[in-house]
Short mmCIF file of C-alpha atoms in Angstrom, two decimals:
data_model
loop_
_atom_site.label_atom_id
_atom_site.label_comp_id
_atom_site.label_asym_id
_atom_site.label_seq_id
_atom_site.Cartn_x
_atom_site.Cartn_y
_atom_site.Cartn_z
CA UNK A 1 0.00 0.00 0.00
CA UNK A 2 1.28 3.14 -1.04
CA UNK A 3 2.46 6.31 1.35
CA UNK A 4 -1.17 8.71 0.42
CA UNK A 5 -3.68 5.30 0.37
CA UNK A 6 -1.96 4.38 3.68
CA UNK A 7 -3.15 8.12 5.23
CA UNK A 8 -6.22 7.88 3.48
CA UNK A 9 -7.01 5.05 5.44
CA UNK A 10 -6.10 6.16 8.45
CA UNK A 11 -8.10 9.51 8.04
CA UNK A 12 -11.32 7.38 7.51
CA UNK A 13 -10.41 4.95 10.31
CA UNK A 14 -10.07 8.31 12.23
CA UNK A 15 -13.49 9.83 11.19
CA UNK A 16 -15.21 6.56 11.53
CA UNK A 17 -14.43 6.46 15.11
CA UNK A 18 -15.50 10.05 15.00
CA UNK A 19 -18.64 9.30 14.06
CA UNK A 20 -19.06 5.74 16.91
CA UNK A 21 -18.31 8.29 19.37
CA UNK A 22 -20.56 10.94 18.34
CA UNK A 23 -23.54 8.29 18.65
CA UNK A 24 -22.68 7.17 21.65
CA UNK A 25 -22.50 10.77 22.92
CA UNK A 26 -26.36 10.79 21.60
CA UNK A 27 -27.13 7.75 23.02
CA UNK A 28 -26.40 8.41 26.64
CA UNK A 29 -28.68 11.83 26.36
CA UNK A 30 -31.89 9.88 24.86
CA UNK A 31 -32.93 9.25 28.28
CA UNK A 32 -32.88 12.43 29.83
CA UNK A 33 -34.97 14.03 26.59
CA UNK A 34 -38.26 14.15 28.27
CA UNK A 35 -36.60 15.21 32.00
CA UNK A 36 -38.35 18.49 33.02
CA UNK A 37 -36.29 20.78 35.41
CA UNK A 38 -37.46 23.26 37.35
CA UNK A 39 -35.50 25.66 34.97
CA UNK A 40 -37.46 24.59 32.24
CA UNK A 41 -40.95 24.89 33.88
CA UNK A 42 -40.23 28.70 35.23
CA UNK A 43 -37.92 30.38 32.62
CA UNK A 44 -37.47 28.54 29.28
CA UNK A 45 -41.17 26.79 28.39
CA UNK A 46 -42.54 30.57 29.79
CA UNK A 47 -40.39 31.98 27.63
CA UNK A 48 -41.18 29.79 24.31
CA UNK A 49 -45.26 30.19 25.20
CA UNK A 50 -44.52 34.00 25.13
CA UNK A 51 -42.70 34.36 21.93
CA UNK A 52 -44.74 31.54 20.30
CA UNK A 53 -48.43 33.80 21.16
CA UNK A 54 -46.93 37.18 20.77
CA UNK A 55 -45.91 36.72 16.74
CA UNK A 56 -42.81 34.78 16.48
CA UNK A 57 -39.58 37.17 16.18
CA UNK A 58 -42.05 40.03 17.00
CA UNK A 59 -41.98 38.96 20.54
CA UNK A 60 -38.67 40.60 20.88
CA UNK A 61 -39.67 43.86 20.38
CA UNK A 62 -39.88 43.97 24.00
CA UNK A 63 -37.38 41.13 26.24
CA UNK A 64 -38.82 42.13 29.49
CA UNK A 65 -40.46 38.50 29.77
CA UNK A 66 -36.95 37.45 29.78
CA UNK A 67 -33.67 37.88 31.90
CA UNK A 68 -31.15 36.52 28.67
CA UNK A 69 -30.26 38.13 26.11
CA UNK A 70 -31.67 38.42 22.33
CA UNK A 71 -29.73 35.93 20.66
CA UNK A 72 -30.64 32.70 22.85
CA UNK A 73 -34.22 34.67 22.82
CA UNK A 74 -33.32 34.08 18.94
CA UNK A 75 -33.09 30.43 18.88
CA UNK A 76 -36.74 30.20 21.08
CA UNK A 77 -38.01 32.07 18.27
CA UNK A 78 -36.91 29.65 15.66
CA UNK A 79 -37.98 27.15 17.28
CA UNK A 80 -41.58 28.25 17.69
CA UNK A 81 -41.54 28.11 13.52
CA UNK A 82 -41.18 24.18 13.85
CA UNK A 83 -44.79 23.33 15.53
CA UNK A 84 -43.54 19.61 14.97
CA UNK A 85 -40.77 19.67 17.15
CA UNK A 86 -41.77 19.67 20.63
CA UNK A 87 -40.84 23.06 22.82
CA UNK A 88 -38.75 20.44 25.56
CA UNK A 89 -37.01 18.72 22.36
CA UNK A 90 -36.30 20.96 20.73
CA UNK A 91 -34.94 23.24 23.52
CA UNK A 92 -32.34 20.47 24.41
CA UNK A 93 -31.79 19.49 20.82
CA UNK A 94 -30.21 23.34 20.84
CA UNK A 95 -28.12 22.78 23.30
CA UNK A 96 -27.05 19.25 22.46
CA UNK A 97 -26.32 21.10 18.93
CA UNK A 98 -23.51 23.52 20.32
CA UNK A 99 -22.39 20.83 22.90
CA UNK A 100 -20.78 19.30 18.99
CA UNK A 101 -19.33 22.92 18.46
CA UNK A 102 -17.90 22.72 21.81
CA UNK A 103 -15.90 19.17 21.14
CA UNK A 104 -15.29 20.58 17.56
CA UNK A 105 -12.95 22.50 18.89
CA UNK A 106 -11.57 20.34 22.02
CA UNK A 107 -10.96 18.64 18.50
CA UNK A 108 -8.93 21.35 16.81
CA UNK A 109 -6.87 22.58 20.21
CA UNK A 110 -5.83 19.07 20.77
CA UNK A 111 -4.60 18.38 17.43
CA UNK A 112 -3.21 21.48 17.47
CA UNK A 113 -0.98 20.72 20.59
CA UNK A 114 -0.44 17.09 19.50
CA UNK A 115 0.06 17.09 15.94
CA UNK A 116 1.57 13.72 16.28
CA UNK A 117 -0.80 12.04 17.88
CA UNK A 118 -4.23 11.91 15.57
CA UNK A 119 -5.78 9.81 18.07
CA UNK A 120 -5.37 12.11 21.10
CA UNK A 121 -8.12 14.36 19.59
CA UNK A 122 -10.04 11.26 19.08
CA UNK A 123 -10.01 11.13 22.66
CA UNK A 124 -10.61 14.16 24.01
CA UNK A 125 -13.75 14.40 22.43
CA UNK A 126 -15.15 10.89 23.52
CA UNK A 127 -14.09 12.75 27.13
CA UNK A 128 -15.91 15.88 26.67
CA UNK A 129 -18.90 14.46 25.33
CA UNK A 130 -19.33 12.04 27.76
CA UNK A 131 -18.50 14.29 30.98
CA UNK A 132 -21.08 13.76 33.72
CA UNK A 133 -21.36 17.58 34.22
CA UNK A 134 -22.09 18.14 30.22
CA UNK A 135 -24.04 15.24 29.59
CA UNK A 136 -26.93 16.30 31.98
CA UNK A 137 -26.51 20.03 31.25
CA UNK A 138 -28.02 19.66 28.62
CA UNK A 139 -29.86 16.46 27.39
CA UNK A 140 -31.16 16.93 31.39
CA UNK A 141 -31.22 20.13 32.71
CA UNK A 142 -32.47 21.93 28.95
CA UNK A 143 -29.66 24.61 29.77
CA UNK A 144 -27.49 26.09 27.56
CA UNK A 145 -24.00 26.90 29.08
CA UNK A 146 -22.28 24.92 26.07
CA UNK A 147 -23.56 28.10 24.02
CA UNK A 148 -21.05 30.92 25.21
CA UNK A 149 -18.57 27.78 26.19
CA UNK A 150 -18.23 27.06 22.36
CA UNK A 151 -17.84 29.85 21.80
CA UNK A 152 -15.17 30.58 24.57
CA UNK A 153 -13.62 27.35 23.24
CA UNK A 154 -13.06 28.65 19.54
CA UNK A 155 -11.82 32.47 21.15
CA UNK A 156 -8.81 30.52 22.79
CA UNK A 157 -8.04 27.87 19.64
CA UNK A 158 -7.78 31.51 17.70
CA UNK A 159 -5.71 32.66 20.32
CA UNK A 160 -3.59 29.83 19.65
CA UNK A 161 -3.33 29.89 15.84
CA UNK A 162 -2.60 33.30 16.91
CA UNK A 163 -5.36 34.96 14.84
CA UNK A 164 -6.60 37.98 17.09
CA UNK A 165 -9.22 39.25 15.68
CA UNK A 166 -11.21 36.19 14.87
CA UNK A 167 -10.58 35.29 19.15
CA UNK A 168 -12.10 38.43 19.89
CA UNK A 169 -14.82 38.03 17.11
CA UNK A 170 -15.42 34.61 19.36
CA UNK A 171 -15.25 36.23 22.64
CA UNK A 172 -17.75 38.73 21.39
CA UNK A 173 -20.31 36.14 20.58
CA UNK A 174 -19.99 34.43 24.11
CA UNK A 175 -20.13 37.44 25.75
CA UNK A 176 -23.65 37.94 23.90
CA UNK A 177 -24.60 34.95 24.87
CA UNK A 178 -24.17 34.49 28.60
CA UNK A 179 -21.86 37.12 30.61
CA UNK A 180 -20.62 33.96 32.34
CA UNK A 181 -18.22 34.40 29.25
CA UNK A 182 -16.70 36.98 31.63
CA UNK A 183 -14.90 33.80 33.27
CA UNK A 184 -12.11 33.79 30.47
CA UNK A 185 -11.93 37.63 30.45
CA UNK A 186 -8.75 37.43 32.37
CA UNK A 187 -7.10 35.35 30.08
CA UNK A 188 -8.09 38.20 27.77
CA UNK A 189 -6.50 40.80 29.86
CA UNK A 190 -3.24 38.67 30.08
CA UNK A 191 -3.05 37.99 26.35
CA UNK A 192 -3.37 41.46 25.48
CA UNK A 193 -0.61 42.62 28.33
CA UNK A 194 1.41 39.68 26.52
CA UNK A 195 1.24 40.93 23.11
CA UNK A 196 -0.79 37.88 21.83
CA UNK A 197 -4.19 40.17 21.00
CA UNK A 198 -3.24 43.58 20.06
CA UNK A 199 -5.76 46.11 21.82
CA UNK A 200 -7.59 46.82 18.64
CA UNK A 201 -8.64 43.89 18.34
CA UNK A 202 -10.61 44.73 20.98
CA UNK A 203 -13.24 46.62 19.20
CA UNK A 204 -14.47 43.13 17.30
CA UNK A 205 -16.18 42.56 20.82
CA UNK A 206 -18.52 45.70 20.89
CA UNK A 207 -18.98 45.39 17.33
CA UNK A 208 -20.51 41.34 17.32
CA UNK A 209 -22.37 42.24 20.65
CA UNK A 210 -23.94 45.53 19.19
CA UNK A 211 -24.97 43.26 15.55
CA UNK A 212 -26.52 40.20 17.49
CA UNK A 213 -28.48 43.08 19.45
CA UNK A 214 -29.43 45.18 16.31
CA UNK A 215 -32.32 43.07 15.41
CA UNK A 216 -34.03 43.23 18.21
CA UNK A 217 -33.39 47.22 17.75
CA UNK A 218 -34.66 46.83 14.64
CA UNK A 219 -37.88 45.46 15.68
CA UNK A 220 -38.25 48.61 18.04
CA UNK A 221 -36.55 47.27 21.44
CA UNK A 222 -35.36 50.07 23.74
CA UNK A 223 -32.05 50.52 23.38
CA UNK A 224 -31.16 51.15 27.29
CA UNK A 225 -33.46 48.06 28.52
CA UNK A 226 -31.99 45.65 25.66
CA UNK A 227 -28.11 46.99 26.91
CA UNK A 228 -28.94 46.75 30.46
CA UNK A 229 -29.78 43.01 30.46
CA UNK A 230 -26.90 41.96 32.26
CA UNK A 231 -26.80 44.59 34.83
CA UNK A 232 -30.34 43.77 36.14
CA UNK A 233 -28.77 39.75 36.07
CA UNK A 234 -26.51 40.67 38.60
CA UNK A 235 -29.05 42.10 41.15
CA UNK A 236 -31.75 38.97 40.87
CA UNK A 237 -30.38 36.34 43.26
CA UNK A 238 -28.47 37.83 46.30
CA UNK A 239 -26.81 35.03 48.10
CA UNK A 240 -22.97 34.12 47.94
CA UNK A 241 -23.47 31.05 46.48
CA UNK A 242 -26.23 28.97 44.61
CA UNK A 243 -25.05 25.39 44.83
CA UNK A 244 -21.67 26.72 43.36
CA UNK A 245 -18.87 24.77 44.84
CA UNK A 246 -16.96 28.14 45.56
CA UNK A 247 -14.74 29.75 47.99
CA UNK A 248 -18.49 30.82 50.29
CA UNK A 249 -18.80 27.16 51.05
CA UNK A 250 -15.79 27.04 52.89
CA UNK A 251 -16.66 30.06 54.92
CA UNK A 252 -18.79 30.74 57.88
CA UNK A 253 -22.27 32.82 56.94
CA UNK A 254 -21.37 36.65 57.37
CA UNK A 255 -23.14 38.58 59.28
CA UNK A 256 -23.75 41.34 56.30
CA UNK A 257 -23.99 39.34 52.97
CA UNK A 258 -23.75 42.65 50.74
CA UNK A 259 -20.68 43.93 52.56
CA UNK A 260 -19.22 40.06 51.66
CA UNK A 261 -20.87 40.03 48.13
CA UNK A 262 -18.76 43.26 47.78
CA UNK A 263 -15.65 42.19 49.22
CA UNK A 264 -16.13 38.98 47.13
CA UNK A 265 -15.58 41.44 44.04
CA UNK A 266 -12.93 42.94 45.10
CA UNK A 267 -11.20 40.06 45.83
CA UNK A 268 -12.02 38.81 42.25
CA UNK A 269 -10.51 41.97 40.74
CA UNK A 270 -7.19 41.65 42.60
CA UNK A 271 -6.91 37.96 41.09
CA UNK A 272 -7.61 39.79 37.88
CA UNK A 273 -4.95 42.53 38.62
CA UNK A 274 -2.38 40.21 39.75
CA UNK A 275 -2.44 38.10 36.74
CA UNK A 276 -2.26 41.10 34.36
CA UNK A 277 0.93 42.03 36.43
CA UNK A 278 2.31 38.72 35.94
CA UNK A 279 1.69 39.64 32.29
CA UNK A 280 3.80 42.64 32.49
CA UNK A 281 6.51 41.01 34.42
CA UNK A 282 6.74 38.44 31.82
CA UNK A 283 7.13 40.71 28.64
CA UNK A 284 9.73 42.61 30.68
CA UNK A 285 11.92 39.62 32.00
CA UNK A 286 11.72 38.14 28.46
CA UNK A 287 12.25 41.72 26.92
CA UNK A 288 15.44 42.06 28.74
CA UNK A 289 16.83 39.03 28.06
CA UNK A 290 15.67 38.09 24.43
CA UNK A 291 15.54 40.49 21.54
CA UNK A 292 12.00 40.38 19.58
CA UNK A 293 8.33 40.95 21.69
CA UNK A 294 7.74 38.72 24.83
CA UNK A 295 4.47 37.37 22.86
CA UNK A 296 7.02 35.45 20.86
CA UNK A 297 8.11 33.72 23.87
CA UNK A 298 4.39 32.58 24.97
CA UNK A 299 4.22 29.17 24.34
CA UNK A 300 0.75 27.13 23.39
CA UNK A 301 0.91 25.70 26.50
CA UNK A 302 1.02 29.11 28.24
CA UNK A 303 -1.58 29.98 26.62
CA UNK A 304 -3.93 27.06 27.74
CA UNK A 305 -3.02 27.28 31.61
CA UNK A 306 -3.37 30.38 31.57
CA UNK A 307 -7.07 29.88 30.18
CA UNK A 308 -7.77 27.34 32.51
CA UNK A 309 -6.55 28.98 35.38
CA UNK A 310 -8.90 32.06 34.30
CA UNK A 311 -12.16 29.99 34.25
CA UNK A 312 -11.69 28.50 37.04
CA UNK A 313 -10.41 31.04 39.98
CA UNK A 314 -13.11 33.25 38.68
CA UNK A 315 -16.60 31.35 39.14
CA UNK A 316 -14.68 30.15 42.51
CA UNK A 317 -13.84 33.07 43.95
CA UNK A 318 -17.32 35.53 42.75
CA UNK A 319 -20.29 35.50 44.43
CA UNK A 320 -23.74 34.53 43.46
CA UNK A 321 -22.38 31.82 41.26
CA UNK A 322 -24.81 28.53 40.50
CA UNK A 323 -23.92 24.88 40.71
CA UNK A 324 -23.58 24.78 36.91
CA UNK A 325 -21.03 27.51 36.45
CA UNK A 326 -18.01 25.54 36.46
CA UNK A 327 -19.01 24.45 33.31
CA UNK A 328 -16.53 26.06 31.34
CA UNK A 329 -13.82 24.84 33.72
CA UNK A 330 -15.12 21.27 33.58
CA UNK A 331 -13.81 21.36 29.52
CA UNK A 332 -10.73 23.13 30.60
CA UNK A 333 -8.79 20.89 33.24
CA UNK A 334 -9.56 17.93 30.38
CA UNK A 335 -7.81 19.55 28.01
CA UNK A 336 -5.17 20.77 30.83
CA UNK A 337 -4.71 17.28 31.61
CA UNK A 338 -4.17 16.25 27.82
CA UNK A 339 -1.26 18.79 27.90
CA UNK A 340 0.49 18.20 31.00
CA UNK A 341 -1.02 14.08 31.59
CA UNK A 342 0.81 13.69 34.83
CA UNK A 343 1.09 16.58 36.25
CA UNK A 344 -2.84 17.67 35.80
CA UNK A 345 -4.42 14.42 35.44
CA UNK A 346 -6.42 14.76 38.87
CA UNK A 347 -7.75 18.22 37.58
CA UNK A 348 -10.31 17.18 35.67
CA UNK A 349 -11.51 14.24 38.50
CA UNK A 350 -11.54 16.73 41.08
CA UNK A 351 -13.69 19.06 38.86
CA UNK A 352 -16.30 16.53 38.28
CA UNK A 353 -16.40 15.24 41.87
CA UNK A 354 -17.76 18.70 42.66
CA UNK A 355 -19.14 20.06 39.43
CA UNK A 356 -21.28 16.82 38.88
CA UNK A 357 -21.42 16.71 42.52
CA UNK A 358 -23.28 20.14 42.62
CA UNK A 359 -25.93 19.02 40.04
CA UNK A 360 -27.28 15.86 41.21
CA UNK A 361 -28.01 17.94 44.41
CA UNK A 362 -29.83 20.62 42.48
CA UNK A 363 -31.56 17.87 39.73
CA UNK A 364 -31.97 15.43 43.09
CA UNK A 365 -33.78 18.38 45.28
CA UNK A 366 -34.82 21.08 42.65
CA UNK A 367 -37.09 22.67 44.52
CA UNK A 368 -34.89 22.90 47.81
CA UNK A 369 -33.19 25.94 49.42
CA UNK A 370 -29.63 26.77 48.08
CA UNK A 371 -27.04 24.57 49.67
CA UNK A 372 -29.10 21.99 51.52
CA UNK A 373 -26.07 19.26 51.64
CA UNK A 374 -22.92 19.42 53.88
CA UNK A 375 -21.33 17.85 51.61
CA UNK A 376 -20.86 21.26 49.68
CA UNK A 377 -17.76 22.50 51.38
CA UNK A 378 -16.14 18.90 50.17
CA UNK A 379 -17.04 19.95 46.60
CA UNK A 380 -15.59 23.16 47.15
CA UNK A 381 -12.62 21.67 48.84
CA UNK A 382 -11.78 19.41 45.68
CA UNK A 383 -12.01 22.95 43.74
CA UNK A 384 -9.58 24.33 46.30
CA UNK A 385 -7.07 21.81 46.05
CA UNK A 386 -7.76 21.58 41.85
CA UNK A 387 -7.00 25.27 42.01
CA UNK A 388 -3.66 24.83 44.44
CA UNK A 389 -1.98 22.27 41.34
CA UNK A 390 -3.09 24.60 38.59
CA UNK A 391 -1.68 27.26 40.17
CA UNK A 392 1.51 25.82 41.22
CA UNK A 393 1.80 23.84 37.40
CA UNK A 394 1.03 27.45 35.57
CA UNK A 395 3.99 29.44 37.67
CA UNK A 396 6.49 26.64 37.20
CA UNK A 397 5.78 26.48 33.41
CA UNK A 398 6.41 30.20 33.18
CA UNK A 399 9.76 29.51 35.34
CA UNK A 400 10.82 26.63 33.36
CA UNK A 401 10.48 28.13 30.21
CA UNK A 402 12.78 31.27 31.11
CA UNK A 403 15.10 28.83 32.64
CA UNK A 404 15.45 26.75 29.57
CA UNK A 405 15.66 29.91 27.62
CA UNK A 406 18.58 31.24 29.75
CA UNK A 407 20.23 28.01 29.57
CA UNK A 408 19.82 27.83 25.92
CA UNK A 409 21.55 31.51 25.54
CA UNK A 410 24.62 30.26 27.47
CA UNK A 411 25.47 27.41 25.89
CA UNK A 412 25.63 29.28 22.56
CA UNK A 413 27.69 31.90 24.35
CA UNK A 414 31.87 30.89 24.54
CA UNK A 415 33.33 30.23 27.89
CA UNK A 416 34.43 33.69 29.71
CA UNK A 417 32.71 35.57 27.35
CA UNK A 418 30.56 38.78 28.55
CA UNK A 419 26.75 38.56 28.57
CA UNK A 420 25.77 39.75 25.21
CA UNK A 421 23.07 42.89 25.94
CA UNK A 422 20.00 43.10 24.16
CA UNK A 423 21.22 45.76 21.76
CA UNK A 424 23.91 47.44 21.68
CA UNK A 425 25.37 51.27 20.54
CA UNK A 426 27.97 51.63 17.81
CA UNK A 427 31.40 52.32 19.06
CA UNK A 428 34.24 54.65 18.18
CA UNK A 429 37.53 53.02 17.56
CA UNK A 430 40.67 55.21 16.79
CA UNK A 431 43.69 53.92 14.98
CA UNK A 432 46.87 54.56 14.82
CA UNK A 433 47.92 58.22 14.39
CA UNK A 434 47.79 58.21 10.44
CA UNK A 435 44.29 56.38 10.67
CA UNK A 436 41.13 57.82 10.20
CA UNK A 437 38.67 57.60 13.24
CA UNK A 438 36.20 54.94 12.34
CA UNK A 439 32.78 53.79 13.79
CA UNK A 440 32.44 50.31 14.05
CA UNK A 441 29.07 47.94 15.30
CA UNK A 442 29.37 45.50 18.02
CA UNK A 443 29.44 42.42 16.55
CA UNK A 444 27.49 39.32 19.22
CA UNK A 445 30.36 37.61 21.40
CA UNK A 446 32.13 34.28 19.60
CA UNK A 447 31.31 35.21 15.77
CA UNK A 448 34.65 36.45 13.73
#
């Protein structure tokens, strides 16, 4: 068999097991396709009866029945054109739909970091598909979180392929979404310290939000109430912690829950500052030492800690946060683990001990008070300690690539000879007395 018929046939052997995995992936979420939450019953099957009696895409001439925003409010509307598809089905058949998106493009980043491997992708998305915590989000719970996590997903494989404006083109369509998208905001902020995303690439984000919004202008929405949709989000639930397996569950109740929904914020934002100055000090360190921008020096690998570790000390460390908002995370350690295997293989475990954990006790007891279990501040303990490795994996990956880099630049440099500076002035050298002066440039140390 010849060289191409050989890859040929390993390409189909590839997307054949593609396609066995895909239908298992179905399989497992035909039972939960008639499973009403409480979700469902209060917020989306209100919300479909609304648009489906007030005239279709008309309906959203006015949101106010709604707390998302237009573009899921989109989808309902679609879907209340296809009478033969039942509102529950076809609700879940939405999000089962971008749940593919999302392991399209666990596909792409792993192949992308193992280009040798064709079968680790293979993998990775038999893994995603069939993680507890996605499986019942849902083809169970009819929520769509695997919307803005696609979405999030292909932002940070653009990142990688280091195309800037198509990430932020990405991150603008999660952030329209869901603002849980805000989770890998600080990843944002660190890329475009780094040098990765230039900051005009930054406008792509206003400008997607502003045209998934402009229809709903169109149909004569007010402006301020459509733009505001997210703001009133913030002020409808007001305890620390919804089932979330955060930082809250480790804590004592306060005796002021604003004053420690406040501090919880702050305490967020000085996460975000402090990786944005471990940004800086990176392009500096690496500045001094290497010629060439510091974004040059950020490896994939830097790139995808330094996503994960963004999605997941955010939801863990805000308040208000819901049992399903480690979602994103849950798809982040797996593909952490694929790129480090034995240093972060217990990420993704840990993750799903308290992420799944989380939802059984809301899908178990729907209709109980937040936190009813004790066995919450164990799920948020596994976080905790998920959180310590990431951590302590990310900052030793940043210090092992500047030591292999400074190792690198003295084994190229001759014994005894002086550190070579990043640039250098041209010099003056005088001859003898009949000689011309002369201006000379400093050639690097060793060449003739």
């Amino acid at each position: 068999m010849s060289r191409a018929a050989g890859g040929l046939a390993r390409r189909r052997t590839r997307w054949a097991v593609l396609a066995l995995v895909v239908a298992a992936a179905l399989a497992v979420r035909v039972p939960g396709r008639w499973f009403e939450t409480v979700d469902y019953l209060l917020f989306l099957h209100p919300w479909y009866e609304h648009i489906a009696t007030h005239g279709g895409f008309h309906a959203l001439a006015d949101t106010g029945f709604a707390d998302y925003n237009v573009p899921y409010l989109y989808l309902l509307a679609v879907l209340t054109h296809l009478p033969a598809v039942p509102p529950l089905l076809g609700i879940k058949a939405v999000s089962v739909g971008f749940e593919l998106l999302l392991a399209f493009f666990v596909y792409r980043i792993t192949g992308l970091r193992h280009p040798g491997r064709p079968g680790l992708p293979v993998l990775a998305v038999a893994l995603t598909l069939l993680l507890p915590s996605v499986v019942v989000n849902g083809a169970w719970w009819a929520q769509s979180d695997a919307v803005f996590a696609a979405f999030v997903l292909g932002a940070v494989y653009h990142v990688l392929r280091q195309r800037p404006w198509w990430a932020c083109t990405f991150f603008g369509l999660a952030l329209a979404f869901k603002l849980q998208a805000v989770f890998a905001f600080p990843f944002l902020l660190v890329m475009l310290l780094l040098g990765r995303v230039p900051w005009r690439a930054l406008l792509a984000v206003p400008a997607v939000y502003l045209a998934l919004d402009l229809p709903a202008l169109l149909l004569g929405h007010e402006p301020v109430a459509l733009f505001t949709v997210y703001a009133r989000q913030t002020t409808t639930y007001g305890g620390l912690t919804l089932n979330a397996p955060s930082v809250y569950q480790l804590l004592p109740d306060p005796a002021d829950p604003d004053l420690a929904r406040r501090l919880g914020i702050l305490a967020t934002a000085g996460v975000v500052l402090t990786l944005a100055s471990l940004g800086v000090f990176c392009r500096r360190g690496l500045d001094t030492m290497y010629s060439g921008g510091s974004e040059r020096h950020l490896t994939g690998r830097h790139v995808l800690l330094t996503a994960t570790v963004s999605v997941l000390v955010t939801p863990f460390l805000l308040p208000a946060m819901h049992d399903r908002y480690f979602y994103l995370a849950d798809v982040f350690t797996l593909l952490a683990a694929f790129e480090l295997p034995r240093r972060l293989c217990c990420l993704p475990v840990l993750l799903q001990l308290a992420s799944f954990g989380s939802d059984l006790i809301y899908l178990r007891h729907p209709w109980a008070a937040p936190n009813p279990m004790p066995q919450m501040a164990g799920y948020a303990a596994a976080v905790a300690l998920a959180l310590a490795v990431l951590l302590r994996t990310t900052a030793g990956e940043f210090r092992t690539e500047r030591t292999r880099r400074t190792e690198r630049t003295r084994r190229t440099r001759p014994t005894g000879a002086p550190e070579r500076p990043r640039t250098a002035e041209p010099r003056t050298v005088t001859g003898p007395s009949r000689s011309p002066r002369r201006t000379v440039s400093a050639r690097p140390p060793g060449r003739p």
